[in-house]
Amino acid sequence: MDRVLTLELVRATEAAAMRAGRMMGIGDAEAAHHLAATGMHQELAAAPVSGRVVIGEGHMADGQALFDGEEIGRGRVPVDIAVAALDGQKLVAQGQPGAVSVLAMAGRGDILRVPDMYMEKICVGPRAKGRIDLNQSVQDNLRHIAEGLERSIDDVTVAILDRQRHQDLIRECRTAGARIRLIHDGDVTAAADAAIEGSGTHVLLGIGGAREGVLAAAALRCLGGDMQARLIPYTERERQKGEELGIHDFKRILTLSDLVRGDDCFFAATAVTPTPLMQGVRYFGGGARTMSVVMRYKTGTIRFIDTVHRLNASSRWSVRK
């Protein structure tokens, strides 16, 4: 894949973020999500790839842009695409930090296709790589992670989704002595933060969306981090959907290379509302300013991009539609 694709990815996440950002604090999560998906779709439709959406925004019957299985792009390079046009739509609706637009790309067949179900996850950065095991206790994992980071457990910060299902997990982390950063929604950014020095987060633990987990895996692979995951089908229908995609052993621990395979992948994210490492979309008369991160596994590059978008009157209003 050509390195020029990094800019194509960023253009898509920027378009999604600028559209969704117009809805910050308005209280309409669905509208923010729709705007993000529409903006991302518009950019990807013109991208120089022959793309297949393997993790998208729903099914064709839903009438949603970027549906699962959609073929998109104007080029010949065959790629798989995974998207979360707006990870944290409730955060945007409530005007809270942590919402991002996310996109991952890899060779055809290199991104694991998973149904819309839950996934147990543990995500860490390069210094804790090889030190995690979902079959071990929370305390043992935190001890091994702390050893890799060359610090004590009480200097380790764990990101956990603020959900009732995580009460026992939170208690175990506190008993072990770790600090906790509760996140309200959207765990893709928190997973990536765990692998970036200076983010203030050292590990992501808990149960979140499986499709978001695959996106997080793309980021962690580019960052040199590590991840283990296990799918959790709560209903027979979810189990059937997994089996239709070729998943039969739901007790199996999935590693980073199971989730995103191949010798190359890209990951891009643009902040809609502020994150620990990026400012959200800021609008001004005649334009907007965005902050993004784009990564490539093959080259080991991680670029933070600060972009000023000058928009004419018609394009500025089109962002809101």
Short mmCIF file of C-alpha atoms in Angstrom, two decimals:
data_model
loop_
_atom_site.label_atom_id
_atom_site.label_comp_id
_atom_site.label_asym_id
_atom_site.label_seq_id
_atom_site.Cartn_x
_atom_site.Cartn_y
_atom_site.Cartn_z
CA MET A 1 0.00 0.00 0.00
CA ASP A 2 1.18 3.50 -0.80
CA ARG A 3 2.14 5.82 2.04
CA VAL A 4 0.05 8.55 0.36
CA LEU A 5 -2.96 6.70 1.77
CA THR A 6 -2.19 8.20 5.16
CA LEU A 7 -3.44 11.56 3.94
CA GLU A 8 -6.55 9.98 2.42
CA LEU A 9 -7.41 8.47 5.80
CA VAL A 10 -6.94 11.76 7.61
CA ARG A 11 -9.13 13.59 5.11
CA ALA A 12 -11.90 11.10 5.84
CA THR A 13 -11.67 11.39 9.64
CA GLU A 14 -11.36 15.19 9.43
CA ALA A 15 -14.52 15.42 7.31
CA ALA A 16 -16.41 13.24 9.79
CA ALA A 17 -15.16 15.21 12.78
CA MET A 18 -15.97 18.63 11.31
CA ARG A 19 -19.52 17.59 10.51
CA ALA A 20 -20.15 15.89 13.85
CA GLY A 21 -18.54 18.73 15.80
CA ARG A 22 -21.33 21.07 14.74
CA MET A 23 -23.63 19.02 16.98
CA MET A 24 -21.53 19.31 20.14
CA GLY A 25 -23.79 19.92 23.13
CA ILE A 26 -26.96 19.95 21.03
CA GLY A 27 -28.24 16.75 22.65
CA ASP A 28 -28.83 14.74 19.45
CA ALA A 29 -26.42 11.79 19.38
CA GLU A 30 -28.00 10.15 16.34
CA ALA A 31 -27.75 13.30 14.24
CA ALA A 32 -24.09 13.69 15.17
CA HIS A 33 -23.41 10.10 14.16
CA HIS A 34 -25.25 10.47 10.86
CA LEU A 35 -23.32 13.61 9.97
CA ALA A 36 -20.01 11.93 10.78
CA ALA A 37 -20.79 8.86 8.65
CA THR A 38 -21.92 11.02 5.74
CA GLY A 39 -18.78 13.13 5.83
CA MET A 40 -16.45 10.13 6.03
CA HIS A 41 -18.30 8.33 3.24
CA GLN A 42 -17.96 11.30 0.92
CA GLU A 43 -14.17 11.33 1.30
CA LEU A 44 -13.68 7.57 1.10
CA ALA A 45 -15.79 7.37 -2.05
CA ALA A 46 -13.11 9.43 -3.83
CA ALA A 47 -10.11 7.62 -2.28
CA PRO A 48 -7.62 5.84 -4.60
CA VAL A 49 -8.40 2.36 -3.25
CA SER A 50 -10.72 -0.53 -3.95
CA GLY A 51 -12.10 -0.69 -0.46
CA ARG A 52 -14.39 -3.12 1.31
CA VAL A 53 -15.99 -2.03 4.58
CA VAL A 54 -15.59 -4.96 6.98
CA ILE A 55 -16.48 -3.08 10.16
CA GLY A 56 -18.92 -0.33 9.37
CA GLU A 57 -21.91 1.59 10.61
CA GLY A 58 -24.61 -1.05 10.18
CA HIS A 59 -26.20 -3.00 7.35
CA MET A 60 -27.25 -1.97 3.87
CA ALA A 61 -30.90 -2.39 4.83
CA ASP A 62 -30.48 0.32 7.48
CA GLY A 63 -29.76 2.91 4.79
CA GLN A 64 -26.64 4.01 6.66
CA ALA A 65 -23.52 5.21 4.88
CA LEU A 66 -20.50 2.92 5.27
CA PHE A 67 -22.56 -0.22 5.81
CA ASP A 68 -20.91 -3.60 6.35
CA GLY A 69 -19.79 -5.05 3.03
CA GLU A 70 -19.97 -1.78 1.10
CA GLU A 71 -17.46 -1.44 -1.74
CA ILE A 72 -15.99 2.05 -1.78
CA GLY A 73 -13.21 4.02 -3.48
CA ARG A 74 -12.04 4.81 -6.99
CA GLY A 75 -8.72 2.99 -7.10
CA ARG A 76 -7.35 -0.49 -7.72
CA VAL A 77 -5.53 -1.25 -4.47
CA PRO A 78 -7.67 -3.88 -2.65
CA VAL A 79 -8.03 -3.02 1.04
CA ASP A 80 -10.26 -3.74 4.01
CA ILE A 81 -11.61 -0.75 5.92
CA ALA A 82 -12.87 -0.54 9.50
CA VAL A 83 -14.57 2.61 10.72
CA ALA A 84 -16.15 4.27 13.70
CA ALA A 85 -17.23 7.49 12.05
CA LEU A 86 -18.03 8.77 15.53
CA ASP A 87 -16.71 6.88 18.54
CA GLY A 88 -18.47 8.55 21.45
CA GLN A 89 -21.62 10.02 19.93
CA LYS A 90 -23.16 10.53 23.37
CA LEU A 91 -20.09 12.53 24.36
CA VAL A 92 -20.66 14.89 21.44
CA ALA A 93 -24.34 15.25 22.25
CA GLN A 94 -23.49 16.16 25.85
CA GLY A 95 -20.49 18.33 24.98
CA GLN A 96 -18.09 16.05 26.85
CA PRO A 97 -14.46 15.23 25.97
CA GLY A 98 -13.23 12.02 24.37
CA ALA A 99 -15.17 11.76 21.09
CA VAL A 100 -13.18 10.90 17.95
CA SER A 101 -13.65 9.87 14.35
CA VAL A 102 -11.65 6.71 13.62
CA LEU A 103 -10.63 4.72 10.55
CA ALA A 104 -8.32 1.74 10.01
CA MET A 105 -7.14 0.21 6.74
CA ALA A 106 -5.23 -2.98 5.93
CA GLY A 107 -4.79 -5.46 3.09
CA ARG A 108 -7.78 -7.45 1.87
CA GLY A 109 -8.61 -10.11 4.44
CA ASP A 110 -6.29 -8.70 7.11
CA ILE A 111 -8.91 -7.20 9.45
CA LEU A 112 -10.92 -9.66 11.54
CA ARG A 113 -14.63 -9.38 10.87
CA VAL A 114 -16.63 -9.46 14.09
CA PRO A 115 -20.34 -8.98 14.78
CA ASP A 116 -21.79 -6.22 16.91
CA MET A 117 -21.27 -7.79 20.33
CA TYR A 118 -19.17 -7.25 23.45
CA MET A 119 -15.50 -8.04 23.89
CA GLU A 120 -13.31 -8.38 26.97
CA LYS A 121 -10.07 -6.42 26.43
CA ILE A 122 -6.70 -5.63 27.91
CA CYS A 123 -4.56 -3.10 26.03
CA VAL A 124 -1.05 -1.85 26.82
CA GLY A 125 1.89 -0.04 25.25
CA PRO A 126 5.26 -1.30 23.97
CA ARG A 127 6.96 -1.42 27.37
CA ALA A 128 4.37 -3.89 28.69
CA LYS A 129 4.23 -5.97 25.52
CA GLY A 130 4.17 -9.71 26.22
CA ARG A 131 3.27 -9.18 29.87
CA ILE A 132 -0.53 -9.50 29.68
CA ASP A 133 -2.75 -12.57 29.97
CA LEU A 134 -6.55 -12.50 30.16
CA ASN A 135 -6.49 -15.84 31.97
CA GLN A 136 -4.58 -14.31 34.88
CA SER A 137 -6.00 -12.17 37.67
CA VAL A 138 -6.27 -8.40 37.46
CA GLN A 139 -3.67 -8.04 40.20
CA ASP A 140 -1.18 -10.30 38.39
CA ASN A 141 -1.65 -8.43 35.14
CA LEU A 142 -1.15 -5.06 36.83
CA ARG A 143 1.97 -6.34 38.57
CA HIS A 144 3.46 -7.56 35.29
CA ILE A 145 2.54 -4.31 33.51
CA ALA A 146 4.08 -2.24 36.28
CA GLU A 147 7.28 -4.27 36.02
CA GLY A 148 7.46 -3.55 32.30
CA LEU A 149 6.92 0.14 32.93
CA GLU A 150 9.56 0.07 35.68
CA ARG A 151 7.21 1.58 38.23
CA SER A 152 5.04 0.44 41.11
CA ILE A 153 1.38 -0.49 40.64
CA ASP A 154 0.27 2.70 42.40
CA ASP A 155 1.91 4.64 39.55
CA VAL A 156 -0.16 2.79 36.94
CA THR A 157 -3.36 4.41 35.61
CA VAL A 158 -6.08 2.10 34.28
CA ALA A 159 -8.79 3.31 31.88
CA ILE A 160 -12.15 1.58 32.43
CA LEU A 161 -15.56 2.29 30.94
CA ASP A 162 -17.87 3.62 33.64
CA ARG A 163 -20.43 0.81 33.57
CA GLN A 164 -22.23 -1.23 36.24
CA ARG A 165 -20.68 -4.41 34.83
CA HIS A 166 -17.23 -3.13 35.83
CA GLN A 167 -17.83 -2.66 39.55
CA ASP A 168 -15.88 -5.80 40.48
CA LEU A 169 -13.07 -4.88 38.06
CA ILE A 170 -12.82 -1.39 39.54
CA ARG A 171 -12.68 -2.85 43.05
CA GLU A 172 -9.90 -5.28 42.04
CA CYS A 173 -7.83 -2.47 40.49
CA ARG A 174 -8.21 -0.34 43.61
CA THR A 175 -7.30 -3.26 45.85
CA ALA A 176 -4.17 -3.81 43.78
CA GLY A 177 -3.29 -0.14 44.28
CA ALA A 178 -3.72 1.17 40.72
CA ARG A 179 -5.22 4.52 39.86
CA ILE A 180 -8.37 4.55 37.73
CA ARG A 181 -9.53 6.81 34.93
CA LEU A 182 -13.24 6.19 34.35
CA ILE A 183 -14.33 6.93 30.78
CA HIS A 184 -17.96 7.57 29.88
CA ASP A 185 -17.98 6.32 26.29
CA GLY A 186 -15.68 5.44 23.40
CA ASP A 187 -12.77 3.19 24.39
CA VAL A 188 -10.80 3.26 21.10
CA THR A 189 -8.99 6.45 22.11
CA ALA A 190 -8.29 5.14 25.61
CA ALA A 191 -6.77 1.96 24.16
CA ALA A 192 -4.47 3.98 21.91
CA ASP A 193 -3.60 6.33 24.78
CA ALA A 194 -2.31 3.32 26.73
CA ALA A 195 0.40 2.89 24.09
CA ILE A 196 1.43 6.54 23.79
CA GLU A 197 4.00 7.92 26.22
CA GLY A 198 2.75 10.98 28.05
CA SER A 199 -0.97 10.30 27.67
CA GLY A 200 -1.37 9.54 31.38
CA THR A 201 -3.02 6.17 30.67
CA HIS A 202 -1.05 2.91 30.92
CA VAL A 203 -3.63 0.18 30.37
CA LEU A 204 -7.23 -0.26 29.21
CA LEU A 205 -9.24 -2.98 30.95
CA GLY A 206 -12.81 -4.20 30.73
CA ILE A 207 -15.66 -5.10 28.43
CA GLY A 208 -16.54 -2.89 25.47
CA GLY A 209 -17.64 -3.15 21.87
CA ALA A 210 -15.99 -5.86 19.77
CA ARG A 211 -15.87 -3.74 16.64
CA GLU A 212 -14.23 -0.91 18.56
CA GLY A 213 -11.79 -3.52 19.84
CA VAL A 214 -10.64 -4.32 16.31
CA LEU A 215 -10.10 -0.62 15.61
CA ALA A 216 -8.09 -0.34 18.82
CA ALA A 217 -6.01 -3.32 17.69
CA ALA A 218 -5.05 -1.49 14.48
CA ALA A 219 -3.82 1.48 16.50
CA LEU A 220 -1.93 -0.70 18.98
CA ARG A 221 -0.25 -2.64 16.17
CA CYS A 222 0.98 0.62 14.64
CA LEU A 223 2.14 1.84 18.06
CA GLY A 224 4.01 -1.35 18.92
CA GLY A 225 1.66 -2.10 21.81
CA ASP A 226 -0.09 -5.30 22.83
CA MET A 227 -3.64 -6.51 23.28
CA GLN A 228 -5.59 -9.60 24.25
CA ALA A 229 -9.33 -9.96 23.75
CA ARG A 230 -12.17 -12.43 24.06
CA LEU A 231 -15.57 -12.19 22.39
CA ILE A 232 -18.63 -12.33 24.64
CA PRO A 233 -21.88 -13.41 22.94
CA TYR A 234 -24.68 -12.64 25.39
CA THR A 235 -27.44 -13.99 23.15
CA GLU A 236 -27.87 -16.94 20.81
CA ARG A 237 -28.36 -14.50 17.94
CA GLU A 238 -24.97 -12.92 18.63
CA ARG A 239 -23.40 -16.38 18.69
CA GLN A 240 -25.01 -17.20 15.35
CA LYS A 241 -23.74 -13.97 13.80
CA GLY A 242 -20.24 -14.81 14.96
CA GLU A 243 -20.46 -18.30 13.49
CA GLU A 244 -21.63 -16.84 10.19
CA LEU A 245 -18.36 -14.89 10.12
CA GLY A 246 -16.33 -18.02 10.83
CA ILE A 247 -15.96 -17.57 14.61
CA HIS A 248 -16.73 -20.78 16.52
CA ASP A 249 -14.52 -20.77 19.62
CA PHE A 250 -15.74 -17.89 21.76
CA LYS A 251 -13.49 -18.85 24.67
CA ARG A 252 -10.36 -18.36 22.59
CA ILE A 253 -8.09 -15.46 23.50
CA LEU A 254 -7.52 -13.25 20.47
CA THR A 255 -4.12 -11.64 20.14
CA LEU A 256 -3.16 -8.50 18.28
CA SER A 257 -2.16 -10.48 15.19
CA ASP A 258 -5.51 -12.31 15.23
CA LEU A 259 -7.39 -9.03 15.14
CA VAL A 260 -5.27 -7.26 12.52
CA ARG A 261 -3.02 -9.40 10.33
CA GLY A 262 -0.62 -8.76 7.46
CA ASP A 263 2.56 -6.76 7.07
CA ASP A 264 0.94 -3.33 6.85
CA CYS A 265 -1.96 -1.35 8.26
CA PHE A 266 -2.94 2.27 8.75
CA PHE A 267 -4.86 3.99 11.54
CA ALA A 268 -6.19 7.53 11.69
CA ALA A 269 -8.24 9.46 14.25
CA THR A 270 -9.46 13.05 14.44
CA ALA A 271 -10.69 14.51 17.72
CA VAL A 272 -14.26 15.81 17.68
CA THR A 273 -14.14 16.87 21.33
CA PRO A 274 -10.88 17.15 23.32
CA THR A 275 -8.86 14.03 24.16
CA PRO A 276 -5.77 13.75 26.40
CA LEU A 277 -3.52 14.26 23.37
CA MET A 278 -5.61 16.23 20.87
CA GLN A 279 -7.85 19.30 20.88
CA GLY A 280 -11.35 18.95 19.48
CA VAL A 281 -12.69 20.69 16.38
CA ARG A 282 -12.60 24.47 16.71
CA TYR A 283 -14.69 26.61 14.37
CA PHE A 284 -14.09 30.17 13.31
CA GLY A 285 -15.47 32.54 10.69
CA GLY A 286 -14.73 30.89 7.37
CA GLY A 287 -13.30 27.62 8.57
CA ALA A 288 -12.28 25.15 11.23
CA ARG A 289 -9.17 23.70 12.86
CA THR A 290 -8.70 19.99 13.55
CA MET A 291 -6.14 17.80 15.28
CA SER A 292 -5.51 14.25 14.10
CA VAL A 293 -3.13 11.35 14.54
CA VAL A 294 -2.23 9.00 11.70
CA MET A 295 -0.07 5.88 12.02
CA ARG A 296 1.42 3.22 9.77
CA TYR A 297 2.61 -0.17 10.97
CA LYS A 298 5.08 -0.85 8.15
CA THR A 299 7.10 2.34 8.64
CA GLY A 300 6.53 2.77 12.38
CA THR A 301 5.51 6.40 11.87
CA ILE A 302 3.12 8.27 14.14
CA ARG A 303 2.15 11.75 12.96
CA PHE A 304 0.09 14.33 14.80
CA ILE A 305 -1.49 16.68 12.29
CA ASP A 306 -2.81 20.15 13.14
CA THR A 307 -4.89 21.38 10.20
CA VAL A 308 -6.62 24.68 9.41
CA HIS A 309 -9.50 24.26 6.95
CA ARG A 310 -10.54 27.37 5.05
CA LEU A 311 -14.11 26.87 3.87
CA ASN A 312 -16.19 29.01 1.59
CA ALA A 313 -19.76 29.85 2.50
CA SER A 314 -21.36 26.91 0.71
CA SER A 315 -18.94 24.29 2.05
CA ARG A 316 -19.11 25.70 5.56
CA TRP A 317 -22.87 25.28 5.63
CA SER A 318 -22.62 21.83 4.03
CA VAL A 319 -20.73 20.66 7.13
CA ARG A 320 -23.89 21.24 9.14
CA LYS A 321 -26.23 19.37 6.82
#
